[in-house]
Coordinates of C-alpha atoms and ligand atoms in Angstrom, one line a residue:
M1 CA 6.2 -25.8 17.5
K2 CA 8.4 -23.0 16.2
T3 CA 7.9 -23.4 12.4
I4 CA 5.4 -20.9 11.0
I5 CA 3.4 -22.4 8.3
E6 CA 0.9 -21.0 5.8
P7 CA -2.3 -21.1 7.7
F8 CA -4.3 -22.5 4.8
K9 CA -4.2 -25.4 2.3
I10 CA -4.5 -24.9 -1.4
K11 CA -7.6 -25.9 -3.4
T12 CA -7.1 -24.2 -6.7
V13 CA -3.8 -23.6 -8.4
E14 CA -2.7 -21.4 -11.3
P15 CA 0.4 -22.2 -13.5
I16 CA 3.2 -19.7 -13.7
R17 CA 5.2 -19.4 -16.9
F18 CA 9.0 -19.8 -17.1
T19 CA 10.8 -17.7 -19.6
T20 CA 14.5 -17.4 -20.7
R21 CA 16.7 -14.3 -20.1
E22 CA 16.7 -13.7 -23.9
E23 CA 12.8 -13.6 -23.9
R24 CA 12.8 -11.3 -20.9
E25 CA 15.3 -9.0 -22.6
R26 CA 13.0 -8.7 -25.6
V27 CA 9.9 -8.2 -23.4
L28 CA 11.6 -5.5 -21.3
T29 CA 12.8 -3.6 -24.3
E30 CA 9.4 -3.6 -25.9
A31 CA 7.9 -2.4 -22.6
G32 CA 10.2 0.6 -22.6
Y33 CA 11.9 -0.7 -19.4
N34 CA 8.6 0.0 -17.5
L35 CA 7.5 -3.1 -15.6
F36 CA 3.9 -1.8 -15.6
N37 CA 3.9 -2.4 -19.4
I38 CA 4.7 -6.1 -19.2
H39 CA 2.1 -8.8 -19.7
S40 CA 1.7 -10.8 -16.6
D41 CA 2.1 -14.0 -18.6
D42 CA 5.7 -12.9 -19.0
V43 CA 6.2 -12.7 -15.2
L44 CA 7.2 -15.7 -13.1
I45 CA 6.6 -14.2 -9.6
D46 CA 4.7 -11.0 -9.4
L47 CA 5.6 -8.8 -6.5
L48 CA 4.5 -5.5 -8.3
T49 CA 1.8 -5.0 -5.7
D50 CA -0.1 -6.6 -2.8
S51 CA -3.2 -4.7 -4.1
G52 CA -6.0 -6.7 -5.6
T53 CA -3.7 -9.7 -5.9
A54 CA -4.9 -11.8 -3.0
A55 CA -6.1 -15.4 -3.2
M56 CA -9.7 -15.4 -2.0
S57 CA -10.9 -18.1 0.3
A58 CA -13.4 -20.8 -0.4
K59 CA -15.9 -18.8 1.7
Q60 CA -15.2 -15.7 -0.3
W61 CA -15.9 -17.6 -3.5
A62 CA -19.0 -19.0 -2.0
G63 CA -19.9 -15.4 -1.2
I64 CA -19.5 -14.5 -4.8
M65 CA -22.3 -17.0 -5.6
E66 CA -24.3 -15.7 -2.7
G67 CA -24.0 -12.1 -3.7
D68 CA -27.4 -10.3 -4.1
E69 CA -27.3 -8.2 -7.3
A70 CA -30.3 -6.1 -6.5
Y71 CA -29.8 -2.5 -7.8
A72 CA -31.1 -1.0 -4.5
G73 CA -31.1 -2.4 -1.0
S74 CA -28.9 -5.4 -1.8
R75 CA -28.6 -8.0 1.0
S76 CA -24.9 -8.1 0.3
F77 CA -24.7 -4.3 1.0
Y78 CA -26.2 -4.8 4.4
R79 CA -23.7 -7.5 5.3
F80 CA -20.9 -5.3 4.0
E81 CA -22.2 -2.3 6.0
R82 CA -22.7 -4.3 9.2
V83 CA -19.2 -5.9 9.1
I84 CA -17.5 -2.5 8.5
K85 CA -19.5 -0.8 11.2
E86 CA -18.6 -3.6 13.6
I87 CA -14.9 -3.2 12.8
T88 CA -14.6 0.6 12.5
G89 CA -17.5 2.0 14.5
F90 CA -18.2 4.7 11.8
R91 CA -21.7 5.7 11.2
H92 CA -21.8 6.0 7.4
I93 CA -20.3 3.3 5.1
I94 CA -20.1 4.3 1.4
P95 CA -18.9 1.6 -1.0
T96 CA -16.6 2.7 -3.9
H97 CA -14.9 0.7 -6.6
Q98 CA -11.5 1.1 -5.0
G99 CA -9.5 3.3 -2.6
R100 CA -8.8 6.1 -5.0
A101 CA -12.5 6.6 -5.7
A102 CA -13.1 7.1 -2.0
E103 CA -10.2 9.6 -2.0
R104 CA -11.5 11.5 -5.0
I105 CA -15.0 11.8 -3.4
L106 CA -13.5 12.9 -0.1
F107 CA -11.0 15.5 -1.5
G108 CA -13.5 16.6 -4.0
I109 CA -15.6 17.8 -1.1
V110 CA -13.1 19.0 1.5
G111 CA -10.1 19.9 -0.8
G112 CA -9.6 22.9 -3.1
E113 CA -7.4 25.9 -3.6
G114 CA -5.6 27.1 -0.5
K115 CA -6.3 23.9 1.5
S116 CA -3.6 21.7 3.0
I117 CA -3.9 18.0 3.8
P118 CA -1.3 16.7 6.2
N119 CA -0.5 12.9 6.3
N120 CA 2.3 10.8 7.8
T121 CA 3.1 10.1 4.1
H122 CA 0.5 10.3 1.3
F123 CA 0.5 7.4 -1.1
D124 CA 0.8 8.4 -4.7
T125 CA -3.0 8.1 -5.5
T126 CA -3.9 10.1 -2.3
R127 CA -1.4 12.8 -3.2
A128 CA -2.7 12.9 -6.8
N129 CA -6.3 13.2 -5.6
V130 CA -5.5 15.9 -3.1
E131 CA -3.6 17.8 -5.8
M132 CA -6.3 17.3 -8.4
S133 CA -8.6 19.2 -6.0
R134 CA -5.9 21.9 -6.1
A135 CA -5.2 21.4 -2.4
E136 CA -1.6 20.8 -1.1
A137 CA -0.6 17.4 0.1
V138 CA 1.9 17.7 3.0
D139 CA 4.0 14.7 4.2
L140 CA 5.0 14.9 7.8
P141 CA 6.7 11.6 8.7
V142 CA 8.9 11.3 11.8
P143 CA 12.5 12.0 10.8
E144 CA 13.7 8.4 11.6
G145 CA 11.2 7.3 8.9
H146 CA 13.7 8.6 6.2
I147 CA 16.7 6.6 7.5
P148 CA 16.3 3.2 5.8
S149 CA 18.9 1.4 7.9
L150 CA 17.6 2.5 11.3
V151 CA 15.7 -0.1 13.2
A152 CA 12.8 1.4 15.2
D153 CA 9.4 0.1 16.1
F154 CA 7.1 2.7 14.6
K155 CA 8.9 4.5 11.8
G156 CA 5.5 5.1 10.1
N157 CA 4.5 7.7 12.8
M158 CA 3.4 11.2 12.2
D159 CA 5.8 14.0 13.2
L160 CA 3.5 15.6 15.8
K161 CA 5.7 18.7 16.3
A162 CA 5.7 19.3 12.5
L163 CA 2.0 18.8 12.4
E164 CA 1.4 21.3 15.2
A165 CA 3.7 23.8 13.5
L166 CA 1.7 23.4 10.3
I167 CA -1.6 23.9 12.1
L168 CA -0.3 27.0 13.8
R169 CA 1.2 28.4 10.6
L170 CA -1.8 27.8 8.3
G171 CA -4.6 27.9 10.9
P172 CA -7.2 25.1 11.2
A173 CA -9.5 26.7 8.6
R174 CA -7.1 25.8 5.8
I175 CA -6.7 22.2 7.0
P176 CA -10.1 20.5 6.4
L177 CA -8.7 17.1 7.6
C178 CA -5.6 15.3 8.6
M179 CA -4.8 11.8 7.5
L180 CA -2.8 8.9 8.9
T181 CA -1.8 6.1 6.5
V182 CA -1.6 2.7 8.3
T183 CA 0.7 1.1 7.6
N184 CA 2.8 3.8 6.0
N185 CA 3.2 2.4 2.5
S186 CA 5.5 5.1 0.9
N187 CA 7.7 5.0 3.9
G188 CA 8.6 1.3 3.9
G189 CA 5.3 -0.2 5.0
Q190 CA 6.2 0.8 8.6
P191 CA 3.5 0.8 11.2
V192 CA 2.0 3.7 13.2
S193 CA 1.8 3.3 17.0
M194 CA -1.5 3.5 18.9
E195 CA 0.1 6.3 20.9
N196 CA 0.8 8.2 17.7
I197 CA -2.7 7.7 16.4
R198 CA -4.2 8.9 19.7
R199 CA -1.9 11.9 20.0
T200 CA -2.4 12.9 16.4
A201 CA -6.2 12.8 17.0
E202 CA -5.9 14.8 20.2
L203 CA -3.8 17.5 18.4
C204 CA -6.2 17.6 15.5
H205 CA -9.4 17.6 17.6
A206 CA -8.0 20.4 19.8
H207 CA -8.1 22.6 16.7
G208 CA -11.4 21.2 15.4
I209 CA -9.7 19.2 12.6
P210 CA -11.1 15.8 11.8
L211 CA -8.7 12.8 11.6
F212 CA -9.0 10.2 8.8
L213 CA -7.2 6.9 8.5
D214 CA -6.0 5.7 5.1
A215 CA -6.9 2.3 6.4
C216 CA -6.0 -0.2 3.6
R217 CA -3.5 -2.2 5.8
F218 CA -5.2 -1.6 9.2
A219 CA -5.0 -5.2 10.3
E220 CA -1.3 -5.5 9.6
N221 CA -0.8 -2.2 11.5
A222 CA -2.8 -3.6 14.4
Y223 CA -0.7 -6.7 14.5
F224 CA 2.5 -4.6 14.8
I225 CA 0.9 -2.7 17.7
K226 CA 0.2 -6.1 19.4
L227 CA 3.8 -7.2 18.8
R228 CA 5.7 -4.0 19.6
E229 CA 3.6 -1.6 21.8
A230 CA 3.5 -1.8 25.6
G231 CA 0.1 -2.9 26.9
Y232 CA -1.2 -4.6 23.7
K233 CA 0.5 -8.1 23.9
D234 CA -2.5 -9.8 25.3
R235 CA -5.2 -7.7 23.6
P236 CA -7.3 -9.5 20.9
I237 CA -6.6 -8.0 17.5
K238 CA -10.3 -7.0 17.1
E239 CA -9.9 -4.7 20.2
I240 CA -6.7 -3.2 18.9
V241 CA -8.4 -2.5 15.6
A242 CA -11.4 -1.0 17.3
E243 CA -9.2 1.3 19.4
M244 CA -7.3 2.5 16.3
F245 CA -10.5 3.5 14.5
S246 CA -12.0 5.0 17.7
Y247 CA -9.6 8.0 17.5
A248 CA -10.6 8.8 13.9
D249 CA -13.6 10.5 12.4
G250 CA -13.6 8.5 9.2
C251 CA -11.4 6.5 6.8
T252 CA -10.8 5.7 3.2
M253 CA -10.1 2.1 2.4
S254 CA -8.8 0.2 -0.5
A255 CA -10.4 -3.3 0.1
K256 CA -7.8 -4.6 -2.3
K257 CA -5.3 -5.0 0.5
D258 CA -6.5 -6.1 4.0
A259 CA -10.0 -7.0 2.8
L260 CA -8.5 -9.8 0.7
V261 CA -10.4 -9.1 -2.5
N262 CA -9.5 -8.3 -6.0
I263 CA -11.5 -5.1 -6.3
G264 CA -13.4 -2.7 -4.0
G265 CA -13.1 0.0 -1.4
F266 CA -15.1 2.3 0.8
L267 CA -15.3 5.7 2.4
A268 CA -16.5 5.7 6.0
V269 CA -17.4 8.9 8.0
N270 CA -19.2 9.9 11.2
D271 CA -20.3 13.4 9.9
D272 CA -23.8 13.2 8.6
A273 CA -23.5 16.3 6.3
L274 CA -20.2 15.0 4.8
A275 CA -21.8 11.6 4.2
Q276 CA -24.7 13.2 2.4
K277 CA -22.4 15.2 0.1
A278 CA -20.3 12.1 -0.5
R279 CA -23.4 10.1 -1.5
N280 CA -24.5 12.8 -3.9
I281 CA -21.2 12.5 -5.7
L282 CA -21.2 8.7 -5.4
V283 CA -24.6 8.4 -7.2
V284 CA -23.3 10.5 -10.1
T285 CA -19.9 8.9 -10.7
E286 CA -19.8 5.5 -8.9
G287 CA -23.3 4.2 -8.4
F288 CA -26.3 4.0 -6.1
P289 CA -25.3 4.1 -2.4
T290 CA -26.0 0.4 -1.8
Y291 CA -23.4 -0.7 -4.4
G292 CA -21.2 2.3 -5.3
G293 CA -19.4 1.0 -8.3
L294 CA -19.2 -2.7 -7.1
A295 CA -21.3 -5.8 -7.8
G296 CA -23.3 -7.3 -5.0
H297 CA -20.9 -10.3 -5.0
D298 CA -17.9 -7.9 -4.5
L299 CA -19.6 -6.5 -1.4
E300 CA -20.1 -10.1 -0.1
A301 CA -16.4 -11.0 -0.7
I302 CA -15.2 -7.9 1.0
A303 CA -17.4 -8.6 4.1
Q304 CA -16.0 -12.1 4.3
G305 CA -12.4 -11.0 3.7
L306 CA -12.7 -8.4 6.5
E307 CA -13.7 -11.2 8.9
E308 CA -10.8 -13.4 7.8
I309 CA -8.1 -10.7 8.0
L310 CA -8.6 -10.5 11.8
D311 CA -7.5 -14.1 12.3
E312 CA -4.4 -13.9 14.4
H313 CA -2.9 -17.0 12.9
Y314 CA -3.1 -15.4 9.5
L315 CA -1.5 -12.1 10.7
K316 CA 1.3 -13.9 12.6
Y317 CA 2.1 -15.9 9.4
R318 CA 1.9 -12.8 7.2
I319 CA 4.2 -10.6 9.3
R320 CA 6.6 -13.5 10.0
M321 CA 6.8 -14.3 6.3
V322 CA 7.8 -10.8 5.3
A323 CA 10.3 -10.7 8.2
Y324 CA 11.8 -14.0 7.0
A325 CA 12.5 -12.4 3.7
G326 CA 13.9 -9.2 5.3
N327 CA 16.1 -11.0 7.7
H328 CA 17.5 -13.3 5.1
L329 CA 18.4 -10.3 2.8
T330 CA 19.9 -8.4 5.8
R331 CA 22.2 -11.4 6.7
T332 CA 23.5 -11.5 3.1
G333 CA 24.3 -7.7 3.3
V334 CA 21.5 -6.5 1.0
P335 CA 20.4 -3.0 2.3
I336 CA 16.7 -2.8 3.0
V337 CA 14.4 -0.5 4.9
Q338 CA 14.6 -1.7 8.5
P339 CA 12.8 -3.3 10.1
P340 CA 10.8 -5.3 7.5
G341 CA 7.3 -3.8 6.9
G342 CA 3.9 -5.5 6.9
H343 CA 3.2 -6.2 3.3
A344 CA 6.6 -5.7 1.6
I345 CA 10.3 -5.6 1.7
Y346 CA 11.8 -2.3 0.4
I347 CA 15.4 -2.6 -1.0
D348 CA 17.4 0.5 -0.5
A349 CA 18.5 1.0 -4.1
K350 CA 20.7 4.0 -3.2
A351 CA 22.8 1.9 -0.9
F352 CA 22.6 -1.2 -3.1
L353 CA 23.8 0.8 -6.2
P354 CA 25.9 3.7 -4.7
H355 CA 27.5 4.2 -8.2
I356 CA 24.1 5.2 -9.7
P357 CA 23.0 8.7 -8.8
P358 CA 19.3 9.4 -8.1
H359 CA 18.8 11.2 -11.4
Q360 CA 19.7 8.0 -13.1
Y361 CA 17.0 6.1 -11.2
P362 CA 18.9 3.4 -9.3
G363 CA 15.5 1.9 -8.2
Q364 CA 14.3 1.5 -11.8
A365 CA 17.7 0.0 -12.8
L366 CA 17.5 -2.6 -10.0
A367 CA 13.8 -3.5 -10.6
C368 CA 14.7 -4.1 -14.3
E369 CA 17.6 -6.3 -13.4
I370 CA 15.5 -8.3 -10.9
Y371 CA 13.1 -9.0 -13.8
L372 CA 15.8 -9.9 -16.3
H373 CA 17.6 -12.2 -13.8
G374 CA 14.7 -14.0 -12.2
G375 CA 11.5 -13.1 -14.0
I376 CA 10.3 -11.4 -10.8
R377 CA 8.3 -8.2 -11.1
T378 CA 8.8 -5.5 -8.4
C379 CA 8.0 -1.8 -8.2
E380 CA 10.3 1.3 -8.0
I381 CA 9.3 3.6 -5.2
G382 CA 11.8 6.4 -5.6
S383 CA 12.5 9.2 -8.0
V384 CA 10.5 7.7 -10.8
M385 CA 7.4 7.6 -8.7
F386 CA 7.9 10.7 -6.5
G387 CA 10.7 12.7 -8.1
K388 CA 10.0 15.4 -10.6
T389 CA 11.7 16.8 -13.7
D390 CA 10.7 20.4 -14.5
P391 CA 9.4 20.4 -18.1
G392 CA 10.8 23.9 -18.6
S393 CA 14.2 24.0 -17.1
G394 CA 14.8 20.2 -17.1
E395 CA 15.7 20.5 -13.4
F396 CA 15.6 17.2 -11.5
R397 CA 14.2 16.9 -7.9
A398 CA 14.9 13.5 -6.3
A399 CA 12.5 11.6 -4.0
N400 CA 13.5 11.2 -0.3
M401 CA 14.5 7.6 -0.8
E402 CA 15.3 5.3 -3.8
L403 CA 13.5 2.1 -3.0
V404 CA 12.5 -1.1 -4.8
R405 CA 9.4 -2.7 -3.3
L406 CA 8.8 -6.4 -3.2
A407 CA 5.2 -6.5 -2.3
F408 CA 3.7 -9.8 -1.3
P409 CA 0.3 -10.7 -2.5
R410 CA -1.8 -12.2 0.3
R411 CA -2.0 -16.0 0.5
V412 CA -0.6 -16.4 -3.0
Y413 CA 3.1 -17.5 -2.8
T414 CA 4.7 -20.1 -0.6
Q415 CA 7.9 -20.1 1.2
S416 CA 9.7 -21.8 -1.7
H417 CA 8.7 -19.0 -4.0
M418 CA 10.1 -16.7 -1.4
D419 CA 13.4 -18.6 -1.4
Y420 CA 13.7 -18.3 -5.1
V421 CA 13.2 -14.5 -4.9
L422 CA 15.9 -14.3 -2.2
E423 CA 18.4 -16.3 -4.3
C424 CA 17.7 -14.0 -7.2
I425 CA 18.4 -10.8 -5.2
R426 CA 21.5 -12.3 -3.7
E427 CA 23.0 -13.1 -7.1
I428 CA 22.3 -9.6 -8.3
F429 CA 23.9 -8.2 -5.2
E430 CA 27.1 -10.1 -5.9
K431 CA 27.4 -8.4 -9.4
R432 CA 25.9 -5.1 -8.5
E433 CA 28.8 -3.0 -9.8
A434 CA 27.9 -4.1 -13.4
L435 CA 24.4 -2.4 -13.2
R436 CA 23.9 0.9 -15.1
G437 CA 21.4 3.7 -14.6
M438 CA 18.4 4.6 -16.7
K439 CA 17.0 7.7 -18.3
I440 CA 13.4 8.6 -19.0
V441 CA 12.7 9.0 -22.7
W442 CA 9.0 9.8 -22.4
E443 CA 6.7 10.7 -19.5
P444 CA 3.0 11.7 -19.0
E445 CA 1.8 14.7 -17.0
V446 CA 0.7 12.8 -13.9
L447 CA 1.6 9.5 -12.1
R448 CA 4.5 9.0 -14.5
H449 CA 5.6 5.7 -13.1
F450 CA 2.7 3.9 -14.7
T451 CA 3.5 4.8 -18.3
A452 CA 6.9 6.5 -18.6
R453 CA 9.4 4.9 -21.0
F454 CA 13.1 4.4 -20.2
K455 CA 16.4 3.5 -21.8
P456 CA 19.4 2.1 -20.0
L457 CA 22.5 4.3 -20.0
Ligands
P71_501 C1 0.1 -0.4 -3.8 C2 -1.2 0.3 -4.2 C3 -1.7 0.1 -5.6 C4 -0.8 0.8 -6.5 C5 -1.0 2.2 -6.7 C6 -0.1 2.9 -7.5 C7 0.9 2.2 -8.1 C8 1.1 0.8 -7.9 C9 0.2 0.2 -7.1 C10 -2.8 1.7 -3.2 C11 -3.1 2.6 -2.1 C12 -2.3 2.6 -0.9 C13 -2.6 3.5 0.1 C14 -1.8 3.6 1.3 C15 -4.5 4.3 -1.1 C16 -4.2 3.4 -2.2 C17 -5.1 3.4 -3.4 N1 -1.7 1.0 -3.2 N2 -3.7 4.3 0.0 O1 0.6 -0.2 -2.7 O2 -1.2 1.8 -0.8 O3 -6.0 2.3 -3.4 O4 -5.4 1.1 -5.5 O5 -7.6 0.7 -4.3 O6 -7.2 2.8 -5.5 O7 0.6 -1.2 -4.6 P1 -6.6 1.7 -4.8

């Protein structure tokens, strides 16, 4: 059989609310044209993020009931710890309430003035946590990663030459660790090859620098390795995952992605002294080391989700479903980051709206129109999220790319939801000349995309 079907049946459903264009115009104006400000009841299909939006399985819900809420030594913690140790091989497993809490603890320890943290591409929270420690966040993606239309297998890779140059220029003492984000979320959800993980580790280790994975989409990355990298076609996904982690000295993880839960995360490390320091911070700001900001039932659901994500039928469906959307858009001429990523399609708003310059935020303009036209919520990943406007001079610095991300929650939407989304984008593409840019009328000091307010030009 060739047809790829959802590898689950549906036991519980949630209604979605239909609105009119007039209603959506009012909602969007009140939200200051920022889709983060919209009530989810006013959204028909929510592709804002794949983070924390998964549908949990019957076994995960059963785990919620099973969860042991003991303050210390919870049975659920020991299951959580055992499953993560089996998958990653790391010695110390430290639960946190989500990925950015693990980042804050890690960079609070190793970051600081004068330090630099290289990454294939930092996601926004990772960059913010590095910078909050007053270290510098350095993105070193391979050059092809910045060419949206280019089709290549592993556009998420680290640029090893640039990494070596950075290490030689700064010296290893100023680089407390190096990170690899799998898959590379800010760069189109593109995977990192096993060869690139191994060679990044070899280069780092030759200089005594530990390598950490930002592992939130590790299973999707592993499936791309199986599909695309020589020698992995017949290897079980569990072995591929184990090999990926074997090159690293630790990881941060947002369980809200590939652990199929609505909240949770962890920091995992091999270094005993680092683990001790992390637990010291954990107990002050997150919680006791056997729950770390989570309930026992969350730990149980994460452990179960991590076992489910390694199902190859699930991963095949997941990657094919995103590819289905990407291939459809490509056939209708819509420019997207090629090839389709693991968790999302990224529309190239610069190519979609060539008449709107980056300082007029083409990605934001397109995301707003997608909401107005179809009630679909997406996310700008471009100059709103990563660009900067100097508060003094007013000078504008654009991001590398102007993208609109359609991130697919796991196990939530069916193929007919997807077809509706594709029709909506197609119709906007046909009248794209009519779209206008946006200007920012208010912005906060950090992570402006969450709360900035806009006006159409
Ligand atoms: C995503 C998110 C969640 C998000 C963040 C900011 C704006 C909108 C949505 C979170 C990530 C991530 C990577 C690679 C760390 C985190 C933080 N992504 N690394 O893509 O993608 O995890 O949300 O659990 O704190 O929508 P956290």
